[in-house]
Coordinates of N, CA and C in Angstrom, one line a residue:
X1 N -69.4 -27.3 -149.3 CA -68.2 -27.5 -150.2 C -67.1 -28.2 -149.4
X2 N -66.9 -28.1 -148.3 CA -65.7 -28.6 -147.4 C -66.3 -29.9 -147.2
X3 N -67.3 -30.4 -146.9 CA -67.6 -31.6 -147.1 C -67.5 -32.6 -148.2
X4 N -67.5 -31.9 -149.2 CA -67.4 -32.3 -150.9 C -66.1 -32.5 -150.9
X5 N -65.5 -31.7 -151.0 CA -63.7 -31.8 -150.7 C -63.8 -32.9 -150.2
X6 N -64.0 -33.1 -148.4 CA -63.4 -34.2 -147.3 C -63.4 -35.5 -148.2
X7 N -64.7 -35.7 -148.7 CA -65.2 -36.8 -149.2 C -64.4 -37.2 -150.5
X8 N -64.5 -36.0 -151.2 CA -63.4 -36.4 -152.5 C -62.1 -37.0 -152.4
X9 N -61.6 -36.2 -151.5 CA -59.9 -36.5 -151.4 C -60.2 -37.8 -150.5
X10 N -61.2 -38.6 -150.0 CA -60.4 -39.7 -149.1 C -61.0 -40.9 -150.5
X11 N -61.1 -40.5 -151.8 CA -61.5 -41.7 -152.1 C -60.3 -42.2 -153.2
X12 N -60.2 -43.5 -153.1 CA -59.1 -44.1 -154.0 C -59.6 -44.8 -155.0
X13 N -60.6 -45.2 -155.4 CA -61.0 -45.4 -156.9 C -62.5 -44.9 -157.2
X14 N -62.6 -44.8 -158.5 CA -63.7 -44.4 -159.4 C -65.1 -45.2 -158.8
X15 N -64.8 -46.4 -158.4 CA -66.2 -47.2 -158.1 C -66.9 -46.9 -156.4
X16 N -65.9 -45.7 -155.8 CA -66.1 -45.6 -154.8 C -67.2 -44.0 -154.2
X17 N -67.1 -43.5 -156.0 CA -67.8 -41.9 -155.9 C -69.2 -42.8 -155.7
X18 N -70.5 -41.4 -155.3 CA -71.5 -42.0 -154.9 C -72.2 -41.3 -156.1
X19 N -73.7 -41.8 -156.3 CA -74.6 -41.6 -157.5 C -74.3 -40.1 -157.9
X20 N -74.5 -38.9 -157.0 CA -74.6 -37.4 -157.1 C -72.9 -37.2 -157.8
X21 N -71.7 -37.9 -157.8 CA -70.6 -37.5 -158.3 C -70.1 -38.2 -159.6
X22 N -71.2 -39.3 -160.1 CA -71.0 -40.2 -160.9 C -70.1 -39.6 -162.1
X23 N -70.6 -38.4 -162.3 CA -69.8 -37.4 -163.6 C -68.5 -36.9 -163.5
X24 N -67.7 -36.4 -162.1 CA -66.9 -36.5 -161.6 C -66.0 -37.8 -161.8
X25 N -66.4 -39.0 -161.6 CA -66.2 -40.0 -161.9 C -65.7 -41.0 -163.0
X26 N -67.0 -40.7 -164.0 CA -66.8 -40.8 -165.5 C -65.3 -39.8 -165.9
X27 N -65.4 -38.3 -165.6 CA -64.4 -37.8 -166.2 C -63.2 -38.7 -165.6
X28 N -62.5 -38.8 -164.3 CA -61.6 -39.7 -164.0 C -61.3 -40.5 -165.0
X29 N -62.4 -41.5 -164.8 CA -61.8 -42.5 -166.2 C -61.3 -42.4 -167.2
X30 N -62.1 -41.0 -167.5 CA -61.5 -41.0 -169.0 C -60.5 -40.4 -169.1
X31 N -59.9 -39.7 -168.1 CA -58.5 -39.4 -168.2 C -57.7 -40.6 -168.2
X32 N -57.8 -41.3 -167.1 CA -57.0 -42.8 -167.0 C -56.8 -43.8 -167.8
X33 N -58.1 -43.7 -168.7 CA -58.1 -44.3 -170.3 C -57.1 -43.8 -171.3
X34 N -57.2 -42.3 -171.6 CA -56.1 -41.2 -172.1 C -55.2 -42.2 -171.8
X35 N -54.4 -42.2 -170.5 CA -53.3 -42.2 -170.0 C -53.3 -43.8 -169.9
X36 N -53.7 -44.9 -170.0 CA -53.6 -46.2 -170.8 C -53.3 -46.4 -172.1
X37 N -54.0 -45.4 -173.0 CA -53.4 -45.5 -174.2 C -52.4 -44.9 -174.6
X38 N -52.0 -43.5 -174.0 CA -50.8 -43.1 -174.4 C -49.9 -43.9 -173.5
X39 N -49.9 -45.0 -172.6 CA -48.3 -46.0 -172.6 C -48.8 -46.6 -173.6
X40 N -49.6 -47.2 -174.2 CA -49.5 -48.3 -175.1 C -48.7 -47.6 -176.6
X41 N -49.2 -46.6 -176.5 CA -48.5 -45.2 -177.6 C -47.0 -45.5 -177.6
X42 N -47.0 -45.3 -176.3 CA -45.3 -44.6 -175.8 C -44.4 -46.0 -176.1
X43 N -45.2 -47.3 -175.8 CA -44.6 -48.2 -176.1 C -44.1 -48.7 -177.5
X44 N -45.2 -48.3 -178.5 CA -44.6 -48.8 -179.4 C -44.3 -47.7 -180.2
X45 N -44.3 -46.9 -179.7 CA -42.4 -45.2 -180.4 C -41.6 -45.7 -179.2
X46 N -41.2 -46.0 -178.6 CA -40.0 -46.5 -177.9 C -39.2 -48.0 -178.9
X47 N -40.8 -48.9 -179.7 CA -39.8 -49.8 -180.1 C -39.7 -49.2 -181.2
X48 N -40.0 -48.6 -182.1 CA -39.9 -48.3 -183.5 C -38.4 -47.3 -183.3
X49 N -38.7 -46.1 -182.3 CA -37.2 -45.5 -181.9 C -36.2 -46.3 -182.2
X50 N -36.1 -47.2 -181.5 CA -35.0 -48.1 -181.0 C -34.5 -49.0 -182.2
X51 N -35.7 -49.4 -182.6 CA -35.2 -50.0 -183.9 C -34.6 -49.1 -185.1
X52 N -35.3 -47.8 -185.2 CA -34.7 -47.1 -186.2 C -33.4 -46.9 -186.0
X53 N -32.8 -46.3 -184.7 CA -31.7 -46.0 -184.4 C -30.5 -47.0 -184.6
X54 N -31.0 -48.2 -184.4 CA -30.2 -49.5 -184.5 C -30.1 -50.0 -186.4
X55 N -31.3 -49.6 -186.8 CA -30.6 -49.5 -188.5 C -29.8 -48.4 -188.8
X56 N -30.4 -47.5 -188.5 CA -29.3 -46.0 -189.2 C -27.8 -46.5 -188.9
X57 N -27.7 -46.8 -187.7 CA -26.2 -47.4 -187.1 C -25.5 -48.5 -187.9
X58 N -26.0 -49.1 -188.2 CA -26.1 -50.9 -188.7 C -25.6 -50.3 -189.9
X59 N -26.3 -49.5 -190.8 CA -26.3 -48.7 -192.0 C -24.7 -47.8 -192.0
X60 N -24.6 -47.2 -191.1 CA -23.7 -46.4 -190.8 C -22.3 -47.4 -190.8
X61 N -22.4 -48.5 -190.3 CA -21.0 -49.2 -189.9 C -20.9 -50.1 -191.0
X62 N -21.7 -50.3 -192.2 CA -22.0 -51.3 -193.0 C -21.2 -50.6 -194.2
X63 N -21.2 -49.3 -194.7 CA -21.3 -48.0 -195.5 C -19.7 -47.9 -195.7
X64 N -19.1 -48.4 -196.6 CA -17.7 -47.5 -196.7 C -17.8 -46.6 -197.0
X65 N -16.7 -46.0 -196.5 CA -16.2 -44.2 -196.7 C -17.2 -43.6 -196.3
X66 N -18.1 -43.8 -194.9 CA -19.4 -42.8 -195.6 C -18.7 -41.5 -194.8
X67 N -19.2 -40.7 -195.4 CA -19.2 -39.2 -195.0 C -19.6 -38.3 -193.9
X68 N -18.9 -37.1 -193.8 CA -19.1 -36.3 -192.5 C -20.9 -36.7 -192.5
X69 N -21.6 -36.1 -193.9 CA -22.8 -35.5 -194.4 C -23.7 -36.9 -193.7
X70 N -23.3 -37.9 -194.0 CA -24.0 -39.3 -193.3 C -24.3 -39.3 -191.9
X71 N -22.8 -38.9 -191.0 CA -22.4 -39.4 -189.7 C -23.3 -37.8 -189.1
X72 N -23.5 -37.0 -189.7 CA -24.1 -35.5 -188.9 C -25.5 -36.0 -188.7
X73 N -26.4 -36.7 -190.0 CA -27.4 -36.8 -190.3 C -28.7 -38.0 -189.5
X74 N -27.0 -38.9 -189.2 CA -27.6 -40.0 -188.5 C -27.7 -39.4 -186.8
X75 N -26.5 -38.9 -186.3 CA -26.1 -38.2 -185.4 C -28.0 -37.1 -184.7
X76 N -28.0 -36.6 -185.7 CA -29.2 -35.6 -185.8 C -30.4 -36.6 -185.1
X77 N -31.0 -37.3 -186.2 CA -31.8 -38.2 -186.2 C -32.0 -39.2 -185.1
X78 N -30.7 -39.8 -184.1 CA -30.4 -40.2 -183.1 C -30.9 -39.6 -181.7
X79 N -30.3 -38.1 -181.7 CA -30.7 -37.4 -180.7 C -31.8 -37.2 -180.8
X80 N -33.1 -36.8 -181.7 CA -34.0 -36.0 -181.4 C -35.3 -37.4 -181.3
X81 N -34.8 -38.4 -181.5 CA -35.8 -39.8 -181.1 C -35.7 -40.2 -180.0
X82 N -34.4 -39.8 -179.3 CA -34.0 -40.3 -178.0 C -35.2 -39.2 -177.3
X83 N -34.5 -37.5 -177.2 CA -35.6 -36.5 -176.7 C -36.7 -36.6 -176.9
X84 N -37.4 -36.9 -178.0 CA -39.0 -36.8 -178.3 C -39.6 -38.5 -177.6
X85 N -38.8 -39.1 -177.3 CA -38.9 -40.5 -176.5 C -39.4 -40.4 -175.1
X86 N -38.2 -39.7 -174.8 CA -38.6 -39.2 -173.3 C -39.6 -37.8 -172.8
X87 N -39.7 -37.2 -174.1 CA -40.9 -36.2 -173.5 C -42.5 -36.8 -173.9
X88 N -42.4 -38.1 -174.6 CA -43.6 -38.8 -174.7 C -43.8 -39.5 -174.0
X89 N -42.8 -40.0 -173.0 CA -43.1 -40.7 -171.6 C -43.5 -39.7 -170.9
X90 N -43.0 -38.5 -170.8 CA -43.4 -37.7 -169.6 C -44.5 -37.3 -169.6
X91 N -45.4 -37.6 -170.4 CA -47.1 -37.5 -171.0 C -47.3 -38.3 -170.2
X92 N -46.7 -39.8 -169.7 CA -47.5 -40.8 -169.2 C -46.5 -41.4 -168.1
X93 N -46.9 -40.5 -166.9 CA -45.6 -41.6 -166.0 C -46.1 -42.8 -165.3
X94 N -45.1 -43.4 -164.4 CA -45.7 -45.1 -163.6 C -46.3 -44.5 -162.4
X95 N -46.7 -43.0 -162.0 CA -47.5 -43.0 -160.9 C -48.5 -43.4 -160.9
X96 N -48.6 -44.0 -159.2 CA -49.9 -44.6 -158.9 C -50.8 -43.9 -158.7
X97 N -52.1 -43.4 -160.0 CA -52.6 -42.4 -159.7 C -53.8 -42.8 -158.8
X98 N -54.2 -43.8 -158.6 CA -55.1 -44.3 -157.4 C -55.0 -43.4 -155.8
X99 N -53.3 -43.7 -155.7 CA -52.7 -42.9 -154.6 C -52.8 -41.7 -154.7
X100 N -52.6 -41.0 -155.9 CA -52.9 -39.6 -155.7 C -54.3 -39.1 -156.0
X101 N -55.3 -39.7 -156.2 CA -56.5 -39.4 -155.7 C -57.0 -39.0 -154.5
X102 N -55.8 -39.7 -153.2 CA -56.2 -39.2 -152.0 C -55.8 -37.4 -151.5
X103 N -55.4 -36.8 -152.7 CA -54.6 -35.7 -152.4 C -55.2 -35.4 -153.8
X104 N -56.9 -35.0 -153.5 CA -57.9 -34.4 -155.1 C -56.9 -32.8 -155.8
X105 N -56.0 -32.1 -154.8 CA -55.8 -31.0 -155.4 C -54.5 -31.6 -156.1
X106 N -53.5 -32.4 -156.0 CA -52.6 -32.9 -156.4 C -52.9 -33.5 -157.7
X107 N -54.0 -34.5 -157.5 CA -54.4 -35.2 -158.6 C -54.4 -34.3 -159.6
X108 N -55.3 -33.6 -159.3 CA -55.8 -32.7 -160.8 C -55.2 -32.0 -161.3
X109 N -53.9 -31.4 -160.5 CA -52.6 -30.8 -161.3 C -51.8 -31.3 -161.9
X110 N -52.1 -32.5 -161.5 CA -51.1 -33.5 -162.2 C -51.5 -34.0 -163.5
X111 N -52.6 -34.2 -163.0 CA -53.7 -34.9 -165.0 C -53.9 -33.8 -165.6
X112 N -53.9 -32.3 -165.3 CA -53.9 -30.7 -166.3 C -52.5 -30.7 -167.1
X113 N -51.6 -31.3 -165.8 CA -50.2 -31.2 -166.7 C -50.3 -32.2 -167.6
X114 N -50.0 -33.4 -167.5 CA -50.3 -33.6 -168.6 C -51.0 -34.1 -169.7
X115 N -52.0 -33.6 -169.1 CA -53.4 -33.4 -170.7 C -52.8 -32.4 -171.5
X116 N -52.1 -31.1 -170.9 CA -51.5 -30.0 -171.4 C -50.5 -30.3 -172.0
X117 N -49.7 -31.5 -171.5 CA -48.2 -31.5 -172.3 C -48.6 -32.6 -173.9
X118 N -49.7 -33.5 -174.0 CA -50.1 -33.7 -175.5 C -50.1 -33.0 -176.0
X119 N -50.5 -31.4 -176.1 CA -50.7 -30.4 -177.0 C -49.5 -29.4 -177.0
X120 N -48.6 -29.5 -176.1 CA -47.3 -29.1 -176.5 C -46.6 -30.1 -176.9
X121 N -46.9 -31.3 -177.1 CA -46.0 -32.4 -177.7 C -47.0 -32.2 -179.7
X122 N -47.5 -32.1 -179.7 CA -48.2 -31.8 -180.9 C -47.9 -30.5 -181.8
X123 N -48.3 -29.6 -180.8 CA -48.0 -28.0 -181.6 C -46.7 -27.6 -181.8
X124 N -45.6 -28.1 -180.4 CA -44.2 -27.9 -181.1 C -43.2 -29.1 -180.9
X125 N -43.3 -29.7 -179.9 CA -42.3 -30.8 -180.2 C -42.2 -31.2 -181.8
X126 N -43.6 -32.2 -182.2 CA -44.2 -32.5 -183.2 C -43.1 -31.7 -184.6
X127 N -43.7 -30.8 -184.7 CA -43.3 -29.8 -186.0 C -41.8 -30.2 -185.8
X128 N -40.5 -29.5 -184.9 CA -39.4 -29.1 -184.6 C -38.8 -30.6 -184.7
X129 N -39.5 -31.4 -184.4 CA -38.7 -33.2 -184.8 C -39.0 -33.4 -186.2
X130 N -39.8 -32.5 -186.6 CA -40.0 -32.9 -188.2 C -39.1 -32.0 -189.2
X131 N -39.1 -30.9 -188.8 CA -38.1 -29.8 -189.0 C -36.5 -30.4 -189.4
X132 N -36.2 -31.4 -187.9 CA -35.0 -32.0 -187.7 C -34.7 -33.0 -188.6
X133 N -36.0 -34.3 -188.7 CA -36.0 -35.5 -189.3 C -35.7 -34.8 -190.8
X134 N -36.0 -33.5 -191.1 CA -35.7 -33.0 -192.9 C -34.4 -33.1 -193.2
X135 N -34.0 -32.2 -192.3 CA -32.6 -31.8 -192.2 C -31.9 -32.8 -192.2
X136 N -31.9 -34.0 -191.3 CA -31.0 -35.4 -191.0 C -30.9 -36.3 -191.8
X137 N -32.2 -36.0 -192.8 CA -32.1 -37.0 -194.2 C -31.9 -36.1 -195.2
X138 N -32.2 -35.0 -195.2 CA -31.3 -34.3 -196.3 C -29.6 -34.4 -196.6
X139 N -29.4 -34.3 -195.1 CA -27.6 -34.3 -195.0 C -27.1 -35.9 -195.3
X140 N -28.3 -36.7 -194.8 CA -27.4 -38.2 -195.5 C -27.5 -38.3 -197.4
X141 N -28.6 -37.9 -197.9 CA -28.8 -37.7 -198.8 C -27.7 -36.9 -199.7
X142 N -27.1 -36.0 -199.0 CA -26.0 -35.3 -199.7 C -24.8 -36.6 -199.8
X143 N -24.5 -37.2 -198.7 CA -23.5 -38.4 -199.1 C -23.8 -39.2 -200.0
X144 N -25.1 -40.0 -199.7 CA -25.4 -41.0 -200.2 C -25.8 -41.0 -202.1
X145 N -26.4 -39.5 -202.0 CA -26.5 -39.2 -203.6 C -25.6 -38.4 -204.3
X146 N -24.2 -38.5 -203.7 CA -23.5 -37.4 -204.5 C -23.1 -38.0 -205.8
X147 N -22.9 -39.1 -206.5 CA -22.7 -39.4 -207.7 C -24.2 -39.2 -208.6
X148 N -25.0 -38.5 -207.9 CA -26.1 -38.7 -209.0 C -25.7 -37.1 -209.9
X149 N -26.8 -36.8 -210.8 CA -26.7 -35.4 -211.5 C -27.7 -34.5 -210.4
X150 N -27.1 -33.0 -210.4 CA -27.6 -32.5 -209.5 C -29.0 -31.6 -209.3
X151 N -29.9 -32.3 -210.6 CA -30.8 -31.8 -211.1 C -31.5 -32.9 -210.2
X152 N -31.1 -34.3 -210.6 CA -32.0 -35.3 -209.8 C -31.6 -35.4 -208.1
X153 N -30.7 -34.7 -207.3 CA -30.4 -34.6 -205.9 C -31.6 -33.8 -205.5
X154 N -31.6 -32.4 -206.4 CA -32.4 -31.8 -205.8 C -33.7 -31.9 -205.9
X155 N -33.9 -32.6 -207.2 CA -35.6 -33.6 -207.2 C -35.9 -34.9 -205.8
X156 N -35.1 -35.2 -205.6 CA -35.3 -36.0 -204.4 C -35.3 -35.6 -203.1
X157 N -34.3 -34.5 -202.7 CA -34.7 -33.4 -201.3 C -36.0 -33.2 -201.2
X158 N -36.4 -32.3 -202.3 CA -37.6 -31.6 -202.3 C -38.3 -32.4 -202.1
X159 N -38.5 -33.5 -202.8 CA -39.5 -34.5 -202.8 C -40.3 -35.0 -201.7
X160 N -38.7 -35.7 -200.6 CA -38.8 -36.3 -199.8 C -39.1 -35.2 -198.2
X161 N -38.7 -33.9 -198.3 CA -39.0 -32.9 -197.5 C -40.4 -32.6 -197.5
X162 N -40.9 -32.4 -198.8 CA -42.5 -31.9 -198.8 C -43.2 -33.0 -198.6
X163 N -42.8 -34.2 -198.3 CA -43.8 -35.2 -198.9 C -43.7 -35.7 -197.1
X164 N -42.7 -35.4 -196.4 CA -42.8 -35.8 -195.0 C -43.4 -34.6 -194.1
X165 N -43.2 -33.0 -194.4 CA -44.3 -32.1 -194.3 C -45.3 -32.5 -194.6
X166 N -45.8 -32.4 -195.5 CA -47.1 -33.0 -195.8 C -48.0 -34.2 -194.8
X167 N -47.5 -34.9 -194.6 CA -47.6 -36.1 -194.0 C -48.3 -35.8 -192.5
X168 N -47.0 -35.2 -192.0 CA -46.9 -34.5 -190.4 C -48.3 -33.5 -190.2
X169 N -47.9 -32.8 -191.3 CA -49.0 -31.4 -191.2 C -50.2 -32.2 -191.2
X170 N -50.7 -32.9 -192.2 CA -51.9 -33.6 -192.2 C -52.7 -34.6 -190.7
X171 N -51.0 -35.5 -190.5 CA -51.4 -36.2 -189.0 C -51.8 -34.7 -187.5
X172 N -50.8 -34.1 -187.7 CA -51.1 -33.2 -186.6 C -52.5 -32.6 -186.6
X173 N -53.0 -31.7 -188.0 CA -54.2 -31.3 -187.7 C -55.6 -31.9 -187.3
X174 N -55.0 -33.0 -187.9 CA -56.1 -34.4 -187.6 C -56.5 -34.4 -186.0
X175 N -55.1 -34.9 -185.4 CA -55.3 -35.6 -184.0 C -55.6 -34.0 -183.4
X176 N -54.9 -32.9 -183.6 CA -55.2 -31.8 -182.9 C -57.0 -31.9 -182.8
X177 N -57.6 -31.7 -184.3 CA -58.9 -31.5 -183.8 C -60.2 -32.4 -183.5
X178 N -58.8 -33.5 -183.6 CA -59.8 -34.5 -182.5 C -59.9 -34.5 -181.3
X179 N -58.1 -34.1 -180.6 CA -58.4 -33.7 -179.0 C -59.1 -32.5 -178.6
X180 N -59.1 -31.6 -179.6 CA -60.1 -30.6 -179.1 C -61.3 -31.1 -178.5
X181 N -62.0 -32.1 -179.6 CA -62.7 -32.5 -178.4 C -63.1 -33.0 -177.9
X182 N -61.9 -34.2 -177.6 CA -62.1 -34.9 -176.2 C -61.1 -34.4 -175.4
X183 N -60.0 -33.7 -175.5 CA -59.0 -33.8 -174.3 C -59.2 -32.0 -173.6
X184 N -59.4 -30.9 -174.5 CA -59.8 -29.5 -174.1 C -60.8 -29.9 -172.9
X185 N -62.5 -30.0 -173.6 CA -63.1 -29.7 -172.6 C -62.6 -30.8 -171.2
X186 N -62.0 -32.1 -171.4 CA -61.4 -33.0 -169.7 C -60.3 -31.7 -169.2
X187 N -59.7 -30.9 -170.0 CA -58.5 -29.9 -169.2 C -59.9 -28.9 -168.2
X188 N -61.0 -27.8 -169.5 CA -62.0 -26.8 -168.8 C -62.6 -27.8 -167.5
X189 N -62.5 -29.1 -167.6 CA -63.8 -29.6 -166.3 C -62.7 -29.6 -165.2
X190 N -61.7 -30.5 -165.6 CA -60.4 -30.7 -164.3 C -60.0 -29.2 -163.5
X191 N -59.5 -28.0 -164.4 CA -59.6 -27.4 -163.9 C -61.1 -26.3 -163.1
X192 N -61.6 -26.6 -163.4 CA -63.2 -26.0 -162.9 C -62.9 -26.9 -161.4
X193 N -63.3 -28.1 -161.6 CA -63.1 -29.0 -160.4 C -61.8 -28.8 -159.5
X194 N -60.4 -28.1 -159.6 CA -59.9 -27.7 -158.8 C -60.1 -26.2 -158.5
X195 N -60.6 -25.4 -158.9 CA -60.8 -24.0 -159.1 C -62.2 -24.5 -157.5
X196 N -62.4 -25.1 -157.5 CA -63.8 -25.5 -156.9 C -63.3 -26.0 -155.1
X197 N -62.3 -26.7 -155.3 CA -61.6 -27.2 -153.8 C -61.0 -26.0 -153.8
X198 N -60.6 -25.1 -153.9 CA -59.7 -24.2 -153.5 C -60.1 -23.5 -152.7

């Protein structure tokens, strides 16, 4: 085993495991793949963020008289894209994980974390930004539609609340039980495999 270790930790890429670790190997990748596609992910919710926040604004300064109920709503909506921006980067940082291959117990705490933080970005970031995003267009909605009758305000809350629940709930359960199984059992192997150098 201490030889297994030695050998592990001095290697710096995937093409360098030998026939007997090939599997070892394969998993690597496919974490590193994971973590190629979630920047390409991250990339484009960083531009869509950015743009949204840049209409709501645009919208906002465009709008006479608009109201407390507007300025809370966009306010709301602003912050929680910024936050959920940055905890979807922290899913995928610019380490060079090549380099931390040379330090196998480091590596693999590091790809647990976050293979682990997609599923807390899912089960509650996820929900709690959707929770928010209700609330933030509800409250513009109270400005924006207060000359309607208030039979048709409240047909449009509801509407638009259940109909973006809906949406969310659907997308989450989806991806959830897809990563079950691909990204659960890469968490049971990674950790087995450090449970193993220890």
């Amino acid at each position: 085993m201490n030889d297994f270790k030695s050998d592990w930790q001095s290697m710096d890429k995937p093409s360098s495991f030998d026939a007997e670790n090939q599997q070892f190997a394969t998993m690597l990748n496919n974490f590193e793949d994971i973590q190629r596609k979630t920047r390409k992910e991250n990339i484009a919710i960083s531009i869509a963020f950015l743009l949204t926040i840049a209409f709501l604004w645009g919208m906002f300064w465009f709008m006479d008289d608009a109201s407390w109920w507007v300025w809370s709503g966009i306010m709301i909506m602003t912050v929680e894209m910024i936050v959920a921006g940055i905890f979807a980067w922290y899913r995928n940082t610019s380490k060079k994980w090549s380099n931390l291959r040379q330090n196998s117990r480091r590596y693999l705490s590091s790809a647990i974390r976050k293979l682990k933080c997609r599923k807390v970005l899912m089960l509650i970031i996820i929900p709690v930004y959707t929770l928010l995003l209700i609330v933030a267009l509800n409250l513009i909605y109270v400005g924006v539609l207060s000359d309607l009758r208030l039979m048709w305000r409240w047909v449009i809350h509801m509407g638009v609340s259940i109909m973006i629940a809906g949406f969310v709930a659907f997308e989450v359960r989806r991806r959830y039980n897809k990563e079950q199984q691909t990204i659960d059992p890469l968490i049971r192997d990674f950790e087995s495999m450090k449970e193993g150098l220890e």
